[in-house]
């Protein structure tokens, strides 16, 4: 297979785009897709201060590197969850990456916050992943607001977005369908949220990470129960193989013609948010979810296992 | 890279099955399998879709149409996250 641009031997074949590229031309293709994704949805400009959530996976690191190459003002944020084995490995990857490329990094330590995930898991009476997700979102939002970042960026790619959209559609979840997308406006005290890799597949990001020599973290979290979207991703791989280009069409069609309709339908019953009385974080309750998790941890001293009452 | 056949006198290597070595990530499995002619055929044998894994030989990426040679050492990294 020859590179479509320069006729050298191709190293990446992209059936979805009916094409293949050599290393240099692929990197150019990747850059253009990111730029197009930013411009098309007006995600941010060179005046924005962008906080990039860095998990240590290939998507978030690729996003960070590409945005900095494009001259955007980026700072990484890593949440150290204090999970033995996986957290130190992920943090090490992120720290070495930022050091190597001279990028700003903020690390928030959940151990120091009294929110180490193993403790949360030991003392909460529900699956830890939902609490863990809530804690991560809290610190992303809070750091963005406290440190005056104007945008919060995550490394979600087209496959992540498609799987989520498909799942929301199967349930006709109007609330989720009304605000899914690569661009969520600042609202109720939350920072603006963007997903600049929305035009790129997981495969494309993986090739980018490889070609750019990004060392990344793939030791799974010990609490991961096999994520819920894996099956949908498989279905879409089959569909895409039969009908190349379908994924991007489906997603773009949703953004242009689907989401506005759901957004109108959902407008009537918006919830009012006010500041958490403890920490000021926007919430629809008096005390926010993370402050309630802190309370639960305080009320159950270490070693007090067994039955717990959820308030 | 030149392959110098290590022939033991009297032995006819031509009849030995030609194999390749595959390192599968992220599981870190090492397997030896009969040589297939192309990267696509190797992936098919392993039940891996071409757009779900990157294939590396000697530090360089290979597209599915590339030829596989006997004694090749391939790294196949499955890249679809479960997240
Ligand atoms: S899998 Fe691990 S890191 Fe991911 S949400 Fe669950 S507990 Fe948190
Ligand atoms: Zn080229
Ligand atoms: Zn609070």
Short mmCIF file of C-alpha atoms and ligand atoms in Angstrom, two decimals:
data_model
loop_
_atom_site.label_atom_id
_atom_site.label_comp_id
_atom_site.label_asym_id
_atom_site.label_seq_id
_atom_site.Cartn_x
_atom_site.Cartn_y
_atom_site.Cartn_z
CA UNK A 1 0.00 0.00 0.00
CA UNK A 2 1.29 3.45 -0.96
CA UNK A 3 0.82 6.74 0.89
CA UNK A 4 -1.97 8.70 -0.74
CA UNK A 5 -0.06 11.97 -0.52
CA UNK A 6 3.55 11.14 -1.34
CA UNK A 7 3.49 7.54 -2.69
CA UNK A 8 5.99 6.23 -0.12
CA UNK A 9 5.16 2.91 1.54
CA UNK A 10 2.16 3.46 3.80
CA UNK A 11 2.42 2.60 7.50
CA UNK A 12 -1.19 3.32 8.48
CA UNK A 13 -4.19 2.08 6.52
CA UNK A 14 -7.43 3.98 7.13
CA UNK A 15 -10.37 2.16 5.53
CA UNK A 16 -12.81 4.68 7.05
CA UNK A 17 -11.20 7.39 4.94
CA UNK A 18 -10.49 5.04 2.00
CA UNK A 19 -6.82 5.87 2.29
CA UNK A 20 -3.40 5.12 3.76
CA UNK A 21 -0.44 7.28 4.80
CA UNK A 22 3.28 7.15 5.49
CA UNK A 23 4.37 8.30 8.96
CA UNK A 24 4.84 12.00 8.13
CA UNK A 25 1.66 12.29 6.10
CA UNK A 26 -0.33 10.45 8.78
CA UNK A 27 0.84 12.93 11.43
CA UNK A 28 -0.24 15.75 9.13
CA UNK A 29 -3.64 14.07 8.65
CA UNK A 30 -4.01 13.72 12.43
CA UNK A 31 -3.17 17.38 13.03
CA UNK A 32 -5.66 18.50 10.41
CA UNK A 33 -8.42 16.36 11.91
CA UNK A 34 -7.79 17.86 15.35
CA UNK A 35 -7.76 21.39 13.95
CA UNK A 36 -10.92 20.73 11.97
CA UNK A 37 -12.62 19.30 15.07
CA UNK A 38 -11.71 22.43 17.03
CA UNK A 39 -12.79 24.89 14.31
CA UNK A 40 -15.97 23.10 13.25
CA UNK A 41 -17.40 23.08 16.77
CA UNK A 42 -15.65 26.32 17.87
CA UNK A 43 -14.13 24.51 20.85
CA UNK A 44 -11.58 27.16 21.87
CA UNK A 45 -9.06 29.67 20.55
CA UNK A 46 -5.42 30.49 21.23
CA UNK A 47 -6.62 32.96 23.90
CA UNK A 48 -8.12 30.22 26.08
CA UNK A 49 -6.38 28.67 29.08
CA UNK A 50 -6.98 24.95 28.61
CA UNK A 51 -6.84 22.33 31.35
CA UNK A 52 -6.33 18.84 29.90
CA UNK A 53 -7.35 15.83 32.00
CA UNK A 54 -4.44 13.35 31.83
CA UNK A 55 -5.23 9.79 32.90
CA UNK A 56 -2.00 8.36 31.49
CA UNK A 57 -3.78 6.60 28.61
CA UNK A 58 -2.84 7.15 24.98
CA UNK A 59 -5.81 9.38 24.17
CA UNK A 60 -5.26 12.04 26.81
CA UNK A 61 -1.48 12.14 26.27
CA UNK A 62 -1.90 12.38 22.48
CA UNK A 63 -4.39 15.20 22.92
CA UNK A 64 -2.06 17.11 25.23
CA UNK A 65 0.92 16.75 22.91
CA UNK A 66 -0.98 17.73 19.79
CA UNK A 67 -2.59 20.79 21.40
CA UNK A 68 0.80 21.99 22.60
CA UNK A 69 2.28 21.41 19.12
CA UNK A 70 -0.53 23.57 17.76
CA UNK A 71 0.52 26.36 20.13
CA UNK A 72 -2.44 26.24 22.51
CA UNK A 73 -2.04 27.26 26.16
CA UNK A 74 -2.34 23.85 27.87
CA UNK A 75 -1.82 22.55 31.41
CA UNK A 76 -2.27 18.90 32.35
CA UNK A 77 -4.27 17.71 35.34
CA UNK A 78 -3.71 14.25 36.76
CA UNK A 79 -5.85 12.84 39.54
CA UNK A 80 -3.85 10.36 41.62
CA UNK A 81 -6.53 7.95 42.85
CA UNK A 82 -4.19 6.16 45.31
CA UNK A 83 -5.05 2.72 43.98
CA UNK A 84 -2.10 0.39 44.74
CA UNK A 85 -0.34 -0.78 41.58
CA UNK A 86 -2.27 1.12 38.95
CA UNK A 87 -2.17 4.70 40.31
CA UNK A 88 1.62 5.02 40.82
CA UNK A 89 2.18 3.54 37.34
CA UNK A 90 -0.27 5.96 35.69
CA UNK A 91 1.12 8.93 37.57
CA UNK A 92 4.69 8.00 36.64
CA UNK A 93 3.76 7.85 32.96
CA UNK A 94 2.07 11.27 33.12
CA UNK A 95 4.93 12.90 35.03
CA UNK A 96 7.62 11.55 32.68
CA UNK A 97 5.57 12.63 29.66
CA UNK A 98 5.13 16.22 30.89
CA UNK A 99 8.78 16.41 31.91
CA UNK A 100 9.96 15.13 28.52
CA UNK A 101 7.86 17.62 26.58
CA UNK A 102 8.22 20.54 29.01
CA UNK A 103 4.47 20.71 29.74
CA UNK A 104 2.77 22.15 32.82
CA UNK A 105 1.20 19.59 35.13
CA UNK A 106 -1.04 19.79 38.19
CA UNK A 107 -1.42 16.60 40.27
CA UNK A 108 -4.28 16.22 42.75
CA UNK A 109 -3.69 13.48 45.31
CA UNK A 110 -6.82 11.75 46.49
CA UNK A 111 -4.86 10.19 49.37
CA UNK A 112 -4.08 13.67 50.74
CA UNK A 113 -7.72 14.71 50.21
CA UNK A 114 -8.92 11.83 52.37
CA UNK A 115 -10.52 10.29 49.29
CA UNK A 116 -8.21 7.38 48.43
CA UNK A 117 -10.33 5.16 46.18
CA UNK A 118 -9.59 1.91 48.09
CA UNK A 119 -10.97 3.61 51.25
CA UNK A 120 -14.01 4.82 49.35
CA UNK A 121 -14.52 1.31 48.03
CA UNK A 122 -14.17 -0.24 51.48
CA UNK A 123 -16.74 2.05 53.03
CA UNK A 124 -19.39 2.84 50.47
CA UNK A 125 -22.32 0.60 49.91
CA UNK A 126 -22.41 0.99 46.13
CA UNK A 127 -20.15 0.28 43.15
CA UNK A 128 -16.94 2.27 43.51
CA UNK A 129 -16.79 3.35 39.85
CA UNK A 130 -19.70 5.76 40.13
CA UNK A 131 -18.18 7.39 43.23
CA UNK A 132 -14.74 7.41 41.60
CA UNK A 133 -16.17 9.07 38.47
CA UNK A 134 -17.92 11.66 40.62
CA UNK A 135 -14.68 12.43 42.48
CA UNK A 136 -12.71 12.78 39.23
CA UNK A 137 -15.32 15.12 37.70
CA UNK A 138 -15.37 17.15 40.89
CA UNK A 139 -11.62 17.76 40.87
CA UNK A 140 -11.54 18.50 37.12
CA UNK A 141 -14.28 21.10 37.52
CA UNK A 142 -12.99 22.51 40.76
CA UNK A 143 -9.41 22.85 39.53
CA UNK A 144 -10.61 24.52 36.32
CA UNK A 145 -12.69 27.02 38.30
CA UNK A 146 -10.20 27.64 41.13
CA UNK A 147 -7.23 28.13 38.81
CA UNK A 148 -9.19 30.19 36.28
CA UNK A 149 -8.97 27.90 33.30
CA UNK A 150 -11.49 28.76 30.61
CA UNK A 151 -11.83 25.28 29.10
CA UNK A 152 -11.57 21.70 30.33
CA UNK A 153 -10.46 19.20 27.64
CA UNK A 154 -10.65 15.40 27.74
CA UNK A 155 -9.22 12.79 25.39
CA UNK A 156 -12.49 11.12 24.39
CA UNK A 157 -12.28 9.89 20.81
CA UNK A 158 -14.88 9.08 18.16
CA UNK A 159 -15.28 5.48 19.37
CA UNK A 160 -15.95 6.63 22.94
CA UNK A 161 -18.48 9.15 21.70
CA UNK A 162 -20.22 6.71 19.36
CA UNK A 163 -20.51 4.05 22.07
CA UNK A 164 -22.01 6.57 24.48
CA UNK A 165 -24.37 8.00 21.87
CA UNK A 166 -25.49 4.51 20.91
CA UNK A 167 -26.16 3.61 24.52
CA UNK A 168 -28.11 6.85 25.10
CA UNK A 169 -30.10 6.23 21.93
CA UNK A 170 -30.99 2.64 22.88
CA UNK A 171 -32.56 4.08 26.05
CA UNK A 172 -33.87 7.25 24.31
CA UNK A 173 -32.39 9.15 27.21
CA UNK A 174 -33.50 12.67 26.28
CA UNK A 175 -31.55 14.38 29.05
CA UNK A 176 -28.26 12.77 27.97
CA UNK A 177 -29.01 13.12 24.26
CA UNK A 178 -29.65 16.83 24.73
CA UNK A 179 -26.14 17.55 25.95
CA UNK A 180 -23.82 14.91 24.56
CA UNK A 181 -21.13 16.20 22.26
CA UNK A 182 -17.60 17.56 21.91
CA UNK A 183 -18.66 21.01 23.10
CA UNK A 184 -20.53 21.60 26.36
CA UNK A 185 -21.01 25.26 27.18
CA UNK A 186 -20.03 26.64 30.60
CA UNK A 187 -23.14 26.39 32.71
CA UNK A 188 -24.21 26.70 36.33
CA UNK A 189 -20.71 27.32 37.62
CA UNK A 190 -19.11 24.50 35.61
CA UNK A 191 -16.23 25.12 33.22
CA UNK A 192 -16.74 24.70 29.49
CA UNK A 193 -15.98 21.08 28.46
CA UNK A 194 -14.54 19.98 25.13
CA UNK A 195 -13.40 16.78 23.37
CA UNK A 196 -11.02 17.87 20.59
CA UNK A 197 -10.33 14.28 19.41
CA UNK A 198 -13.97 13.71 18.49
CA UNK A 199 -13.20 13.21 14.77
CA UNK A 200 -10.47 10.63 15.42
CA UNK A 201 -10.93 6.93 16.09
CA UNK A 202 -9.19 5.01 18.82
CA UNK A 203 -7.10 3.30 16.13
CA UNK A 204 -5.97 6.63 14.70
CA UNK A 205 -5.01 7.93 18.13
CA UNK A 206 -3.09 4.72 18.84
CA UNK A 207 -1.09 5.13 15.63
CA UNK A 208 -0.37 8.75 16.52
CA UNK A 209 0.79 7.77 20.02
CA UNK A 210 3.06 5.09 18.57
CA UNK A 211 4.57 7.33 15.91
CA UNK A 212 5.15 10.15 18.41
CA UNK A 213 6.86 7.75 20.82
CA UNK A 214 4.34 8.30 23.61
CA UNK A 215 4.83 5.82 26.41
CA UNK A 216 1.41 5.20 27.89
CA UNK A 217 -0.27 3.38 30.69
CA UNK A 218 -2.36 0.32 30.03
CA UNK A 219 -2.37 -1.62 33.27
CA UNK A 220 -6.10 -1.76 34.00
CA UNK A 221 -7.60 -0.58 37.26
CA UNK A 222 -8.13 -3.58 39.57
CA UNK A 223 -11.70 -2.41 40.22
CA UNK A 224 -12.63 -2.22 36.55
CA UNK A 225 -15.43 -4.69 35.95
CA UNK A 226 -15.04 -4.75 32.16
CA UNK A 227 -16.47 -1.48 30.98
CA UNK A 228 -20.03 -1.24 29.81
CA UNK A 229 -19.39 0.07 26.30
CA UNK A 230 -17.09 -2.72 25.11
CA UNK A 231 -19.94 -4.56 23.42
CA UNK A 232 -21.17 -1.48 21.57
CA UNK A 233 -17.65 -0.76 20.39
CA UNK A 234 -17.46 -4.27 18.93
CA UNK A 235 -20.77 -3.82 17.13
CA UNK A 236 -19.56 -0.55 15.65
CA UNK A 237 -16.27 -2.09 14.52
CA UNK A 238 -18.29 -4.60 12.49
CA UNK A 239 -20.58 -1.93 11.11
CA UNK A 240 -17.67 0.34 10.18
CA UNK A 241 -15.92 -2.50 8.40
CA UNK A 242 -19.01 -3.10 6.26
CA UNK A 243 -19.76 0.59 5.77
CA UNK A 244 -16.55 2.63 6.08
CA UNK A 245 -17.14 6.18 7.30
CA UNK A 246 -20.40 5.34 9.05
CA UNK A 247 -19.22 6.25 12.54
CA UNK A 248 -18.26 9.82 11.73
CA UNK A 249 -21.44 10.29 9.64
CA UNK A 250 -23.64 9.04 12.45
CA UNK A 251 -21.97 11.25 15.03
CA UNK A 252 -21.89 14.38 12.87
CA UNK A 253 -25.49 13.84 11.86
CA UNK A 254 -26.43 13.67 15.52
CA UNK A 255 -24.62 16.91 16.30
CA UNK A 256 -26.19 18.75 13.39
CA UNK A 257 -29.71 17.37 13.27
CA UNK A 258 -30.33 15.26 16.38
CA UNK A 259 -28.98 17.10 19.38
CA UNK A 260 -30.77 20.44 18.73
CA UNK A 261 -34.13 18.65 18.78
CA UNK A 262 -33.37 16.83 22.03
CA UNK A 263 -32.02 20.04 23.55
CA UNK A 264 -35.33 21.81 22.85
CA UNK A 265 -37.32 18.94 24.34
CA UNK A 266 -35.15 18.92 27.46
CA UNK A 267 -35.22 22.68 28.01
CA UNK A 268 -38.44 22.72 30.01
CA UNK A 269 -37.22 20.80 33.02
CA UNK A 270 -33.71 22.10 33.80
CA UNK A 271 -32.52 21.81 37.40
CA UNK A 272 -31.37 24.82 39.42
CA UNK A 273 -27.85 24.59 40.76
CA UNK A 274 -26.48 26.49 43.73
CA UNK A 275 -23.18 26.34 45.65
CA UNK A 276 -22.49 23.45 48.06
CA UNK A 277 -22.68 24.90 51.58
CA UNK A 278 -19.36 23.24 52.47
CA UNK A 279 -17.14 23.68 49.41
CA UNK A 280 -19.02 25.95 47.02
CA UNK A 281 -19.17 23.36 44.23
CA UNK A 282 -22.31 23.66 42.04
CA UNK A 283 -24.94 21.17 43.15
CA UNK A 284 -28.70 20.70 43.13
CA UNK A 285 -28.55 19.68 46.81
CA UNK A 286 -27.43 21.61 49.85
CA UNK A 287 -24.25 19.51 50.19
CA UNK A 288 -22.50 18.19 47.05
CA UNK A 289 -21.87 14.51 46.25
CA UNK A 290 -18.17 14.58 47.07
CA UNK A 291 -18.70 16.27 50.44
CA UNK A 292 -21.22 13.53 51.19
CA UNK A 293 -18.63 10.86 50.30
CA UNK A 294 -16.18 12.62 52.67
CA UNK A 295 -18.83 12.48 55.41
CA UNK A 296 -19.41 8.79 54.83
CA UNK A 297 -15.66 8.12 55.14
CA UNK A 298 -15.41 10.17 58.34
CA UNK A 299 -18.39 8.45 59.95
CA UNK A 300 -16.92 4.99 59.34
CA UNK A 301 -13.52 4.75 60.99
CA UNK A 302 -10.97 2.44 59.38
CA UNK A 303 -11.63 -1.18 60.23
CA UNK A 304 -15.37 -0.72 60.73
CA UNK A 305 -16.39 -3.09 57.97
CA UNK A 306 -19.73 -4.71 57.50
CA UNK A 307 -23.20 -3.35 56.92
CA UNK A 308 -23.43 0.34 56.16
CA UNK A 309 -26.37 2.65 56.04
CA UNK A 310 -26.59 4.84 53.00
CA UNK A 311 -28.20 8.09 54.01
CA UNK B 1 18.95 -7.98 7.87
CA UNK B 2 20.55 -11.19 6.55
CA UNK B 3 19.35 -14.53 7.81
CA UNK B 4 22.17 -17.04 7.96
CA UNK B 5 20.59 -20.47 8.04
CA UNK B 6 22.09 -22.44 10.90
CA UNK B 7 22.17 -25.81 9.23
CA UNK B 8 23.33 -28.84 11.06
CA UNK B 9 25.20 -31.07 8.58
CA UNK B 10 22.93 -33.74 7.17
CA UNK B 11 19.71 -32.02 8.26
CA UNK B 12 17.22 -30.82 5.63
CA UNK B 13 15.74 -27.60 7.03
CA UNK B 14 13.39 -27.16 4.08
CA UNK B 15 10.89 -29.56 5.60
CA UNK B 16 10.71 -27.84 8.97
CA UNK B 17 7.50 -25.73 9.30
CA UNK B 18 8.26 -22.04 8.95
CA UNK B 19 7.07 -20.05 11.92
CA UNK B 20 6.78 -16.49 13.18
CA UNK B 21 6.79 -15.12 16.69
CA UNK B 22 4.05 -12.79 17.89
CA UNK B 23 4.11 -10.69 21.03
CA UNK B 24 0.54 -9.80 21.95
CA UNK B 25 -0.11 -6.67 23.99
CA UNK B 26 -1.50 -5.62 26.37
CA UNK B 27 -1.78 -9.23 27.58
CA UNK B 28 2.01 -9.73 27.12
CA UNK B 29 1.57 -13.15 25.53
CA UNK B 30 4.34 -14.61 23.45
CA UNK B 31 3.29 -17.06 20.78
CA UNK B 32 4.87 -18.97 17.97
CA UNK B 33 2.63 -19.74 15.00
CA UNK B 34 2.98 -21.00 11.43
CA UNK B 35 3.95 -18.22 9.08
CA UNK B 36 1.08 -16.55 7.22
CA UNK B 37 1.78 -14.63 4.03
CA UNK B 38 0.41 -11.24 5.08
CA UNK B 39 -0.24 -9.19 8.18
CA UNK B 40 -3.98 -9.42 7.46
CA UNK B 41 -3.81 -13.23 7.47
CA UNK B 42 -1.94 -13.22 10.78
CA UNK B 43 -4.60 -10.94 12.28
CA UNK B 44 -7.40 -13.15 10.89
CA UNK B 45 -5.78 -16.26 12.40
CA UNK B 46 -5.73 -14.52 15.76
CA UNK B 47 -9.29 -13.22 15.38
CA UNK B 48 -8.24 -9.57 15.50
CA UNK B 49 -9.88 -6.88 13.37
CA UNK B 50 -7.32 -4.80 11.45
CA UNK B 51 -8.63 -1.50 12.84
CA UNK B 52 -8.39 -2.64 16.44
CA UNK B 53 -4.63 -3.31 16.64
CA UNK B 54 -1.33 -1.88 15.50
CA UNK B 55 1.29 -4.24 14.09
CA UNK B 56 4.99 -3.50 14.52
CA UNK B 57 8.10 -5.12 13.02
CA UNK B 58 11.59 -3.82 13.80
CA UNK B 59 10.12 -0.70 15.38
CA UNK B 60 8.02 0.23 12.33
CA UNK B 61 4.27 0.05 11.71
CA UNK B 62 2.88 -2.39 9.12
CA UNK B 63 -0.34 -2.08 7.12
CA UNK B 64 -2.46 -5.26 6.73
CA UNK B 65 -1.32 -5.88 3.13
CA UNK B 66 2.38 -6.15 4.06
CA UNK B 67 4.17 -9.45 3.54
CA UNK B 68 5.22 -11.53 6.53
CA UNK B 69 8.47 -13.50 6.27
CA UNK B 70 9.46 -16.70 8.04
CA UNK B 71 11.05 -16.03 11.43
CA UNK B 72 9.52 -12.56 11.60
CA UNK B 73 8.95 -11.17 15.06
CA UNK B 74 5.77 -9.14 15.22
CA UNK B 75 4.40 -7.01 17.99
CA UNK B 76 0.61 -6.84 17.88
CA UNK B 77 -0.89 -4.30 20.25
CA UNK B 78 -4.64 -4.31 20.65
CA UNK B 79 -5.60 -0.67 21.04
CA UNK B 80 -9.32 -0.67 21.72
CA UNK B 81 -9.68 0.31 25.34
CA UNK B 82 -12.38 -1.21 27.44
CA UNK B 83 -13.20 2.24 28.82
S1 LIG C 1 -12.32 1.41 36.93
FE1 LIG C 1 -11.03 2.18 38.60
S2 LIG C 1 -10.36 4.21 37.92
FE2 LIG C 1 -12.08 3.62 36.61
S3 LIG C 1 -13.87 4.52 37.63
FE3 LIG C 1 -13.69 2.41 38.39
S4 LIG C 1 -12.49 2.62 40.25
FE4 LIG C 1 -12.21 4.54 39.12
ZN1 LIG C 2 3.36 10.28 2.63
ZN1 LIG C 3 -19.11 20.16 48.51
#
